[in-house]
PDB file of C-alpha atoms in Angstrom:
ATOM      1  CA  MET J   1     -76.945  -5.169  40.325  1.00 39.00           C
ATOM      2  CA  THR J   2     -73.511  -7.412  39.896  1.00 41.00           C
ATOM      3  CA  THR J   3     -72.368  -9.040  42.891  1.00 50.00           C
ATOM      4  CA  SER J   4     -68.433  -8.952  43.575  1.00 55.00           C
ATOM      5  CA  PRO J   5     -66.897 -12.430  43.590  1.00 61.00           C
ATOM      6  CA  PRO J   6     -66.199 -13.963  46.840  1.00 66.00           C
ATOM      7  CA  GLY J   7     -62.414 -12.574  48.160  1.00 59.00           C
ATOM      8  CA  ALA J   8     -62.678  -9.614  45.888  1.00 60.00           C
ATOM      9  CA  THR J   9     -62.495  -6.946  48.848  1.00 78.00           C
ATOM     10  CA  GLU J  10     -61.861  -9.220  51.942  1.00 90.00           C
ATOM     11  CA  THR J  11     -60.562  -8.293  55.475  1.00 95.00           C
ATOM     12  CA  GLU J  12     -58.305 -10.671  57.002  1.00 95.00           C
ATOM     13  CA  LEU J  13     -60.747 -11.846  59.012  1.00 96.00           C
ATOM     14  CA  GLY J  14     -63.501 -12.025  56.134  1.00 96.00           C
ATOM     15  CA  ARG J  15     -61.201 -14.315  54.509  1.00 97.00           C
ATOM     16  CA  THR J  16     -60.761 -16.723  57.524  1.00 97.00           C
ATOM     17  CA  ARG J  17     -64.494 -16.738  57.963  1.00 98.00           C
ATOM     18  CA  ARG J  18     -64.948 -18.133  54.165  1.00 98.00           C
ATOM     19  CA  ALA J  19     -62.139 -20.355  54.510  1.00 98.00           C
ATOM     20  CA  ARG J  20     -64.095 -22.178  57.649  1.00 98.00           C
ATOM     21  CA  LYS J  21     -66.881 -22.229  55.469  1.00 98.00           C
ATOM     22  CA  ILE J  22     -64.708 -23.932  53.029  1.00 98.00           C
ATOM     23  CA  GLY J  23     -63.863 -26.279  55.579  1.00 98.00           C
ATOM     24  CA  ARG J  24     -67.313 -26.849  56.244  1.00 98.00           C
ATOM     25  CA  VAL J  25     -68.301 -27.895  53.037  1.00 98.00           C
ATOM     26  CA  LEU J  26     -65.570 -30.272  52.366  1.00 98.00           C
ATOM     27  CA  THR J  27     -66.443 -31.953  55.512  1.00 98.00           C
ATOM     28  CA  GLU J  28     -69.465 -32.875  54.001  1.00 98.00           C
ATOM     29  CA  THR J  29     -68.789 -33.240  50.317  1.00 98.00           C
ATOM     30  CA  HIS J  30     -65.884 -35.720  51.147  1.00 98.00           C
ATOM     31  CA  PRO J  31     -66.573 -37.656  54.330  1.00 97.00           C
ATOM     32  CA  ASP J  32     -64.651 -40.287  52.822  1.00 96.00           C
ATOM     33  CA  ALA J  33     -61.370 -38.434  52.863  1.00 96.00           C
ATOM     34  CA  HIS J  34     -58.471 -40.158  54.038  1.00 96.00           C
ATOM     35  CA  CYS J  35     -54.659 -41.383  53.078  1.00 95.00           C
ATOM     36  CA  GLU J  36     -54.797 -42.760  50.265  1.00 94.00           C
ATOM     37  CA  LEU J  37     -51.471 -44.382  50.584  1.00 96.00           C
ATOM     38  CA  ASP J  38     -51.724 -48.235  52.269  1.00 97.00           C
ATOM     39  CA  HIS J  39     -49.810 -48.520  55.234  1.00 97.00           C
ATOM     40  CA  ALA J  40     -49.941 -50.127  58.392  1.00 97.00           C
ATOM     41  CA  ASN J  41     -46.987 -48.406  60.680  1.00 97.00           C
ATOM     42  CA  PRO J  42     -44.914 -45.227  60.492  1.00 98.00           C
ATOM     43  CA  LEU J  43     -41.958 -46.947  58.619  1.00 98.00           C
ATOM     44  CA  GLU J  44     -44.135 -48.142  55.913  1.00 98.00           C
ATOM     45  CA  LEU J  45     -46.000 -44.711  55.447  1.00 98.00           C
ATOM     46  CA  ALA J  46     -42.432 -43.406  55.007  1.00 98.00           C
ATOM     47  CA  VAL J  47     -41.715 -45.341  52.554  1.00 98.00           C
ATOM     48  CA  ALA J  48     -45.021 -45.192  50.638  1.00 97.00           C
ATOM     49  CA  THR J  49     -44.678 -41.495  50.644  1.00 96.00           C
ATOM     50  CA  ILE J  50     -41.456 -41.605  49.075  1.00 96.00           C
ATOM     51  CA  LEU J  51     -42.342 -44.066  46.381  1.00 97.00           C
ATOM     52  CA  SER J  52     -45.351 -41.787  46.044  1.00 95.00           C
ATOM     53  CA  ALA J  53     -42.902 -39.023  44.238  1.00 92.00           C
ATOM     54  CA  GLN J  54     -43.811 -38.419  40.611  1.00 91.00           C
ATOM     55  CA  CYS J  55     -46.299 -41.242  40.656  1.00 93.00           C
ATOM     56  CA  THR J  56     -49.628 -42.063  41.413  1.00 91.00           C
ATOM     57  CA  ASP J  57     -50.961 -43.192  45.154  1.00 93.00           C
ATOM     58  CA  LYS J  58     -52.434 -46.467  43.288  1.00 92.00           C
ATOM     59  CA  LYS J  59     -49.646 -47.345  41.730  1.00 95.00           C
ATOM     60  CA  VAL J  60     -47.490 -47.372  44.883  1.00 97.00           C
ATOM     61  CA  ASN J  61     -50.547 -49.018  46.632  1.00 97.00           C
ATOM     62  CA  GLU J  62     -49.836 -52.019  44.013  1.00 97.00           C
ATOM     63  CA  VAL J  63     -46.160 -52.292  44.592  1.00 98.00           C
ATOM     64  CA  THR J  64     -46.022 -52.105  48.455  1.00 98.00           C
ATOM     65  CA  PRO J  65     -47.064 -55.118  49.451  1.00 98.00           C
ATOM     66  CA  LYS J  66     -44.771 -57.286  48.174  1.00 98.00           C
ATOM     67  CA  LEU J  67     -41.970 -54.562  49.337  1.00 98.00           C
ATOM     68  CA  PHE J  68     -43.559 -54.374  52.847  1.00 98.00           C
ATOM     69  CA  GLY J  69     -43.515 -58.021  53.234  1.00 97.00           C
ATOM     70  CA  ARG J  70     -39.978 -58.104  51.910  1.00 97.00           C
ATOM     71  CA  TYR J  71     -38.670 -55.509  53.905  1.00 98.00           C
ATOM     72  CA  PRO J  72     -40.645 -54.905  57.193  1.00 98.00           C
ATOM     73  CA  THR J  73     -38.097 -53.178  59.463  1.00 98.00           C
ATOM     74  CA  ALA J  74     -35.693 -50.111  59.466  1.00 98.00           C
ATOM     75  CA  PRO J  75     -32.699 -53.028  59.355  1.00 98.00           C
ATOM     76  CA  ASP J  76     -33.874 -54.440  55.887  1.00 98.00           C
ATOM     77  CA  TYR J  77     -33.911 -51.411  54.310  1.00 98.00           C
ATOM     78  CA  ALA J  78     -30.471 -50.153  55.511  1.00 98.00           C
ATOM     79  CA  GLY J  79     -29.185 -53.979  54.253  1.00 98.00           C
ATOM     80  CA  ALA J  80     -31.033 -54.133  51.075  1.00 97.00           C
ATOM     81  CA  ASP J  81     -29.479 -55.742  47.501  1.00 97.00           C
ATOM     82  CA  ARG J  82     -29.691 -52.448  45.715  1.00 97.00           C
ATOM     83  CA  ALA J  83     -30.545 -54.288  42.471  1.00 97.00           C
ATOM     84  CA  GLU J  84     -33.270 -56.644  44.280  1.00 97.00           C
ATOM     85  CA  LEU J  85     -34.497 -53.159  46.117  1.00 98.00           C
ATOM     86  CA  GLU J  86     -34.746 -51.363  42.265  1.00 98.00           C
ATOM     87  CA  GLU J  87     -36.586 -54.209  40.494  1.00 97.00           C
ATOM     88  CA  LEU J  88     -39.402 -54.337  43.616  1.00 97.00           C
ATOM     89  CA  ILE J  89     -39.826 -50.607  43.188  1.00 98.00           C
ATOM     90  CA  ARG J  90     -39.050 -50.007  39.541  1.00 97.00           C
ATOM     91  CA  PRO J  91     -42.848 -49.481  38.597  1.00 97.00           C
ATOM     92  CA  THR J  92     -43.089 -46.284  40.653  1.00 97.00           C
ATOM     93  CA  GLY J  93     -40.692 -44.678  38.662  1.00 96.00           C
ATOM     94  CA  PHE J  94     -37.063 -42.712  39.467  1.00 96.00           C
ATOM     95  CA  TYR J  95     -36.542 -46.157  41.391  1.00 97.00           C
ATOM     96  CA  ARG J  96     -32.774 -45.811  41.338  1.00 97.00           C
ATOM     97  CA  ASN J  97     -33.225 -42.620  43.447  1.00 97.00           C
ATOM     98  CA  LYS J  98     -36.031 -43.392  45.647  1.00 97.00           C
ATOM     99  CA  THR J  99     -34.009 -47.028  46.103  1.00 98.00           C
ATOM    100  CA  ASP J 100     -31.109 -44.607  47.219  1.00 97.00           C
ATOM    101  CA  SER J 101     -33.247 -42.692  49.484  1.00 97.00           C
ATOM    102  CA  LEU J 102     -34.599 -45.679  51.036  1.00 98.00           C
ATOM    103  CA  ILE J 103     -31.354 -47.560  52.055  1.00 98.00           C
ATOM    104  CA  LYS J 104     -30.261 -44.321  53.567  1.00 98.00           C
ATOM    105  CA  LEU J 105     -33.289 -43.655  55.196  1.00 98.00           C
ATOM    106  CA  GLY J 106     -33.034 -47.060  56.904  1.00 98.00           C
ATOM    107  CA  ARG J 107     -29.447 -46.889  57.762  1.00 98.00           C
ATOM    108  CA  ALA J 108     -30.253 -43.311  59.513  1.00 98.00           C
ATOM    109  CA  LEU J 109     -32.922 -45.181  61.422  1.00 98.00           C
ATOM    110  CA  VAL J 110     -30.914 -47.389  62.503  1.00 98.00           C
ATOM    111  CA  GLU J 111     -27.834 -45.154  63.385  1.00 98.00           C
ATOM    112  CA  ARG J 112     -29.840 -42.632  65.115  1.00 97.00           C
ATOM    113  CA  TYR J 113     -33.628 -43.440  66.086  1.00 98.00           C
ATOM    114  CA  ASP J 114     -32.860 -47.402  66.701  1.00 97.00           C
ATOM    115  CA  GLY J 115     -34.404 -48.160  64.044  1.00 97.00           C
ATOM    116  CA  ARG J 116     -37.783 -46.493  64.733  1.00 98.00           C
ATOM    117  CA  VAL J 117     -39.263 -43.665  62.491  1.00 98.00           C
ATOM    118  CA  PRO J 118     -39.393 -40.552  65.313  1.00 98.00           C
ATOM    119  CA  GLY J 119     -42.930 -38.549  66.231  1.00 96.00           C
ATOM    120  CA  LYS J 120     -41.260 -35.244  65.646  1.00 96.00           C
ATOM    121  CA  LEU J 121     -40.711 -32.738  62.803  1.00 96.00           C
ATOM    122  CA  ALA J 122     -37.595 -31.355  63.547  1.00 97.00           C
ATOM    123  CA  ASP J 123     -36.132 -35.118  63.381  1.00 98.00           C
ATOM    124  CA  LEU J 124     -38.495 -36.446  60.409  1.00 97.00           C
ATOM    125  CA  VAL J 125     -36.780 -33.598  58.070  1.00 96.00           C
ATOM    126  CA  THR J 126     -33.288 -34.748  59.064  1.00 97.00           C
ATOM    127  CA  LEU J 127     -33.953 -38.069  57.456  1.00 97.00           C
ATOM    128  CA  PRO J 128     -33.118 -39.057  53.717  1.00 95.00           C
ATOM    129  CA  GLY J 129     -35.738 -38.543  51.434  1.00 94.00           C
ATOM    130  CA  ILE J 130     -38.129 -37.035  53.911  1.00 96.00           C
ATOM    131  CA  GLY J 131     -39.137 -33.622  53.412  1.00 94.00           C
ATOM    132  CA  ARG J 132     -41.541 -31.173  55.514  1.00 94.00           C
ATOM    133  CA  LYS J 133     -44.220 -32.312  53.191  1.00 93.00           C
ATOM    134  CA  THR J 134     -43.762 -36.165  54.191  1.00 94.00           C
ATOM    135  CA  ALA J 135     -42.990 -35.076  57.505  1.00 96.00           C
ATOM    136  CA  ASN J 136     -46.557 -33.882  58.127  1.00 96.00           C
ATOM    137  CA  VAL J 137     -47.925 -36.941  56.383  1.00 96.00           C
ATOM    138  CA  ILE J 138     -46.155 -39.168  58.643  1.00 97.00           C
ATOM    139  CA  LEU J 139     -47.160 -37.151  61.948  1.00 97.00           C
ATOM    140  CA  GLY J 140     -50.766 -36.665  60.760  1.00 96.00           C
ATOM    141  CA  ASN J 141     -51.507 -39.901  59.490  1.00 96.00           C
ATOM    142  CA  ALA J 142     -49.086 -42.312  61.611  1.00 96.00           C
ATOM    143  CA  PHE J 143     -48.492 -40.198  65.181  1.00 97.00           C
ATOM    144  CA  ASP J 144     -51.926 -38.409  65.282  1.00 95.00           C
ATOM    145  CA  VAL J 145     -49.878 -35.207  65.256  1.00 96.00           C
ATOM    146  CA  PRO J 146     -51.966 -32.518  63.326  1.00 96.00           C
ATOM    147  CA  GLY J 147     -49.867 -31.317  60.201  1.00 94.00           C
ATOM    148  CA  ILE J 148     -50.995 -29.912  56.745  1.00 96.00           C
ATOM    149  CA  THR J 149     -49.807 -31.675  53.734  1.00 95.00           C
ATOM    150  CA  VAL J 150     -49.044 -28.964  50.914  1.00 95.00           C
ATOM    151  CA  ASP J 151     -48.970 -30.871  47.808  1.00 93.00           C
ATOM    152  CA  THR J 152     -49.834 -29.589  44.432  1.00 93.00           C
ATOM    153  CA  HIS J 153     -53.266 -29.988  44.786  1.00 96.00           C
ATOM    154  CA  PHE J 154     -53.297 -28.185  48.045  1.00 97.00           C
ATOM    155  CA  GLN J 155     -51.342 -25.198  46.597  1.00 97.00           C
ATOM    156  CA  ARG J 156     -53.650 -24.922  43.724  1.00 98.00           C
ATOM    157  CA  LEU J 157     -56.958 -24.916  45.308  1.00 98.00           C
ATOM    158  CA  VAL J 158     -55.817 -22.389  48.145  1.00 98.00           C
ATOM    159  CA  HIS J 159     -54.380 -20.205  45.287  1.00 98.00           C
ATOM    160  CA  ARG J 160     -58.031 -20.540  43.452  1.00 98.00           C
ATOM    161  CA  TRP J 161     -59.755 -20.074  46.843  1.00 98.00           C
ATOM    162  CA  ARG J 162     -57.405 -16.620  47.313  1.00 98.00           C
ATOM    163  CA  LEU J 163     -57.048 -18.147  50.607  1.00 98.00           C
ATOM    164  CA  THR J 164     -53.710 -17.007  50.449  1.00 97.00           C
ATOM    165  CA  ASP J 165     -50.904 -15.543  47.863  1.00 96.00           C
ATOM    166  CA  GLU J 166     -47.791 -17.168  49.040  1.00 97.00           C
ATOM    167  CA  THR J 167     -45.919 -19.585  47.350  1.00 96.00           C
ATOM    168  CA  ASP J 168     -43.465 -21.148  48.836  1.00 96.00           C
ATOM    169  CA  PRO J 169     -44.952 -24.530  50.680  1.00 95.00           C
ATOM    170  CA  VAL J 170     -43.539 -23.335  54.106  1.00 95.00           C
ATOM    171  CA  LYS J 171     -45.364 -20.343  54.326  1.00 97.00           C
ATOM    172  CA  ILE J 172     -48.598 -21.732  52.544  1.00 98.00           C
ATOM    173  CA  GLU J 173     -48.708 -24.208  55.323  1.00 97.00           C
ATOM    174  CA  HIS J 174     -48.331 -21.537  57.919  1.00 97.00           C
ATOM    175  CA  ALA J 175     -50.796 -19.123  56.211  1.00 98.00           C
ATOM    176  CA  ILE J 176     -53.541 -21.786  56.248  1.00 98.00           C
ATOM    177  CA  GLY J 177     -52.910 -23.566  59.626  1.00 97.00           C
ATOM    178  CA  ALA J 178     -53.501 -19.860  60.964  1.00 97.00           C
ATOM    179  CA  MET J 179     -57.077 -19.743  59.952  1.00 98.00           C
ATOM    180  CA  TYR J 180     -58.188 -23.223  61.270  1.00 98.00           C
ATOM    181  CA  PRO J 181     -57.986 -25.016  64.317  1.00 97.00           C
ATOM    182  CA  LYS J 182     -55.182 -27.112  64.601  1.00 97.00           C
ATOM    183  CA  ARG J 183     -57.033 -30.450  65.184  1.00 96.00           C
ATOM    184  CA  ASP J 184     -58.295 -29.688  62.151  1.00 97.00           C
ATOM    185  CA  TRP J 185     -55.181 -29.863  59.967  1.00 97.00           C
ATOM    186  CA  THR J 186     -54.710 -33.216  58.808  1.00 97.00           C
ATOM    187  CA  MET J 187     -58.064 -33.966  57.782  1.00 97.00           C
ATOM    188  CA  LEU J 188     -58.594 -30.458  55.953  1.00 98.00           C
ATOM    189  CA  SER J 189     -55.503 -31.646  54.038  1.00 97.00           C
ATOM    190  CA  HIS J 190     -56.818 -34.910  53.041  1.00 97.00           C
ATOM    191  CA  ARG J 191     -60.189 -33.149  52.205  1.00 98.00           C
ATOM    192  CA  ILE J 192     -58.493 -30.526  49.945  1.00 98.00           C
ATOM    193  CA  ILE J 193     -56.619 -33.048  48.110  1.00 96.00           C
ATOM    194  CA  PHE J 194     -59.459 -35.342  47.660  1.00 97.00           C
ATOM    195  CA  HIS J 195     -61.419 -32.088  46.058  1.00 98.00           C
ATOM    196  CA  GLY J 196     -58.438 -31.277  43.804  1.00 97.00           C
ATOM    197  CA  ARG J 197     -58.112 -34.750  42.764  1.00 95.00           C
ATOM    198  CA  ARG J 198     -62.079 -35.087  41.864  1.00 97.00           C
ATOM    199  CA  VAL J 199     -63.392 -32.190  41.212  1.00 98.00           C
ATOM    200  CA  CYS J 200     -60.896 -28.829  41.220  1.00 98.00           C
ATOM    201  CA  HIS J 201     -58.882 -30.000  38.497  1.00 97.00           C
ATOM    202  CA  ALA J 202     -55.806 -28.286  37.348  1.00 96.00           C
ATOM    203  CA  ARG J 203     -56.318 -28.050  33.588  1.00 95.00           C
ATOM    204  CA  LYS J 204     -60.406 -28.075  33.745  1.00 96.00           C
ATOM    205  CA  PRO J 205     -62.002 -27.609  36.991  1.00 98.00           C
ATOM    206  CA  ALA J 206     -65.755 -28.959  37.562  1.00 98.00           C
ATOM    207  CA  CYS J 207     -67.417 -25.476  38.477  1.00 98.00           C
ATOM    208  CA  GLY J 208     -70.703 -25.974  37.658  1.00 98.00           C
ATOM    209  CA  ALA J 209     -70.504 -29.260  39.591  1.00 98.00           C
ATOM    210  CA  CYS J 210     -68.895 -27.734  42.879  1.00 98.00           C
ATOM    211  CA  THR J 211     -70.279 -27.726  46.501  1.00 98.00           C
ATOM    212  CA  LEU J 212     -67.830 -24.893  46.581  1.00 98.00           C
ATOM    213  CA  ALA J 213     -68.901 -22.827  43.889  1.00 97.00           C
ATOM    214  CA  LYS J 214     -70.539 -20.203  46.194  1.00 97.00           C
ATOM    215  CA  LEU J 215     -67.395 -19.671  47.918  1.00 98.00           C
ATOM    216  CA  CYS J 216     -64.992 -19.476  45.055  1.00 98.00           C
ATOM    217  CA  PRO J 217     -63.362 -16.743  43.409  1.00 97.00           C
ATOM    218  CA  SER J 218     -62.381 -18.399  40.703  1.00 98.00           C
ATOM    219  CA  TYR J 219     -65.658 -19.973  39.916  1.00 98.00           C
ATOM    220  CA  GLY J 220     -66.044 -20.114  35.925  1.00 97.00           C
ATOM    221  CA  THR J 221     -62.279 -20.955  35.648  1.00 97.00           C
ATOM    222  CA  GLY J 222     -63.630 -24.351  34.437  1.00 98.00           C
ATOM    223  CA  PRO J 223     -67.351 -25.175  32.617  1.00 98.00           C
ATOM    224  CA  THR J 224     -70.310 -23.711  34.869  1.00 98.00           C
ATOM    225  CA  GLU J 225     -73.082 -25.706  33.295  1.00 98.00           C
ATOM    226  CA  PRO J 226     -73.979 -28.863  34.698  1.00 97.00           C
ATOM    227  CA  ALA J 227     -73.549 -31.003  31.922  1.00 97.00           C
ATOM    228  CA  PRO J 228     -70.049 -30.549  30.964  1.00 97.00           C
ATOM    229  CA  ALA J 229     -68.959 -30.027  34.484  1.00 98.00           C
ATOM    230  CA  ALA J 230     -70.454 -33.151  36.034  1.00 97.00           C
ATOM    231  CA  LYS J 231     -68.696 -35.469  33.053  1.00 96.00           C
ATOM    232  CA  LEU J 232     -65.392 -33.772  34.766  1.00 97.00           C
ATOM    233  CA  LEU J 233     -66.019 -35.277  38.228  1.00 97.00           C
ATOM    234  CA  LYS J 234     -63.948 -38.289  38.771  1.00 95.00           C
ATOM    235  CA  GLY J 235     -63.896 -41.260  41.365  1.00 93.00           C
ATOM    236  CA  PRO J 236     -65.944 -43.861  42.937  1.00 94.00           C
ATOM    237  CA  ARG J 237     -68.382 -40.942  44.431  1.00 96.00           C
ATOM    238  CA  ALA J 238     -68.659 -39.104  41.459  1.00 96.00           C
ATOM    239  CA  ARG J 239     -72.081 -39.599  41.646  1.00 97.00           C
ATOM    240  CA  ASP J 240     -72.645 -38.287  45.274  1.00 97.00           C
ATOM    241  CA  LEU J 241     -70.291 -35.583  44.425  1.00 98.00           C
ATOM    242  CA  ALA J 242     -72.757 -34.328  41.685  1.00 98.00           C
ATOM    243  CA  ALA J 243     -75.782 -34.870  43.902  1.00 98.00           C
ATOM    244  CA  ALA J 244     -73.970 -33.103  46.907  1.00 98.00           C
ATOM    245  CA  ALA J 245     -73.393 -30.265  44.224  1.00 98.00           C
ATOM    246  CA  GLY J 246     -77.520 -30.021  43.147  1.00 97.00           C
ATOM    247  CA  VAL J 247     -76.609 -31.614  40.156  1.00 97.00           C
ATOM    248  CA  ASP J 248     -78.403 -34.304  38.318  1.00 97.00           C
ATOM    249  CA  PRO J 249     -76.094 -37.461  39.257  1.00 97.00           C
ATOM    250  CA  GLU J 250     -77.293 -39.138  35.950  1.00 96.00           C
ATOM    251  CA  LEU J 251     -74.953 -36.759  34.102  1.00 97.00           C
ATOM    252  CA  VAL J 252     -71.836 -38.476  35.369  1.00 96.00           C
ATOM    253  CA  PRO J 253     -70.707 -41.046  33.149  1.00 94.00           C
ATOM    254  CA  GLN J 254     -69.927 -44.497  34.024  1.00 92.00           C
ATOM    255  CA  GLN J 255     -66.202 -43.758  33.187  1.00 91.00           C
ATOM    256  CA  ALA J 256     -66.082 -41.247  35.881  1.00 89.00           C
ATOM    257  CA  VAL J 257     -66.724 -43.167  38.606  1.00 88.00           C
ATOM    258  CA  VAL J 258     -64.196 -45.965  37.464  1.00 82.00           C
ATOM    259  CA  ALA J 259     -61.676 -43.342  36.735  1.00 73.00           C
ATOM    260  CA  GLU J 260     -58.561 -42.895  38.924  1.00 69.00           C
ATOM    261  CA  ALA J 261     -58.765 -39.414  40.823  1.00 68.00           C
ATOM    262  CA  PRO J 262     -54.934 -38.306  39.523  1.00 66.00           C
TER     263      PRO J 262
END
């Protein structure tokens, strides 16, 4: 007797129930999930998020302490010396475009919002360098307004879980948001992104060391045997992730524990 994979023939209600189960397992799997961009206020988060385009959060966090010290307010960015700002953020890549966005952001905040980052989606998406994804990051983490962050990890995982066939990020946001209580949106985003960076990788997911194996229609995309799967886990909690999936933590090599989550 063969068992159909999750999602093979699924009603809308069944898919929502499976989505809720996935959410509960992710809550247990990633108790440390959080915004990985260091910030102390909405402006710092907006700046860090702009810098994070095509750059790792770790690299952004290496750059921002000096940057935030030099430019603590919106007027500081508005009046920044372009060459100096470019040099400070150069390690994050695309530094000329990002410098342009930061200066224009500072000017827009000064001219339209008295130098403060607004706390509404409709206002945020009108600002230079701030798209809907960035706006939801700011709302959820700086203003405690629930939002879903549809980044590349989020898109990949909800498609692997067959929770939606949508490909447009806004449609994905609405489709997934409809399956979960609004209060859960921000943390759900963090947990999915954590899972995508640490377990469910783009090229070779750690299927055999994944707590969602029984709920995932794409199980088998990566290695299913515990030993090779455990080697794919990443991050400081890699051995905890293995244990949570019922895999011997000793199978996780030390280099995986110290590896940077992509």
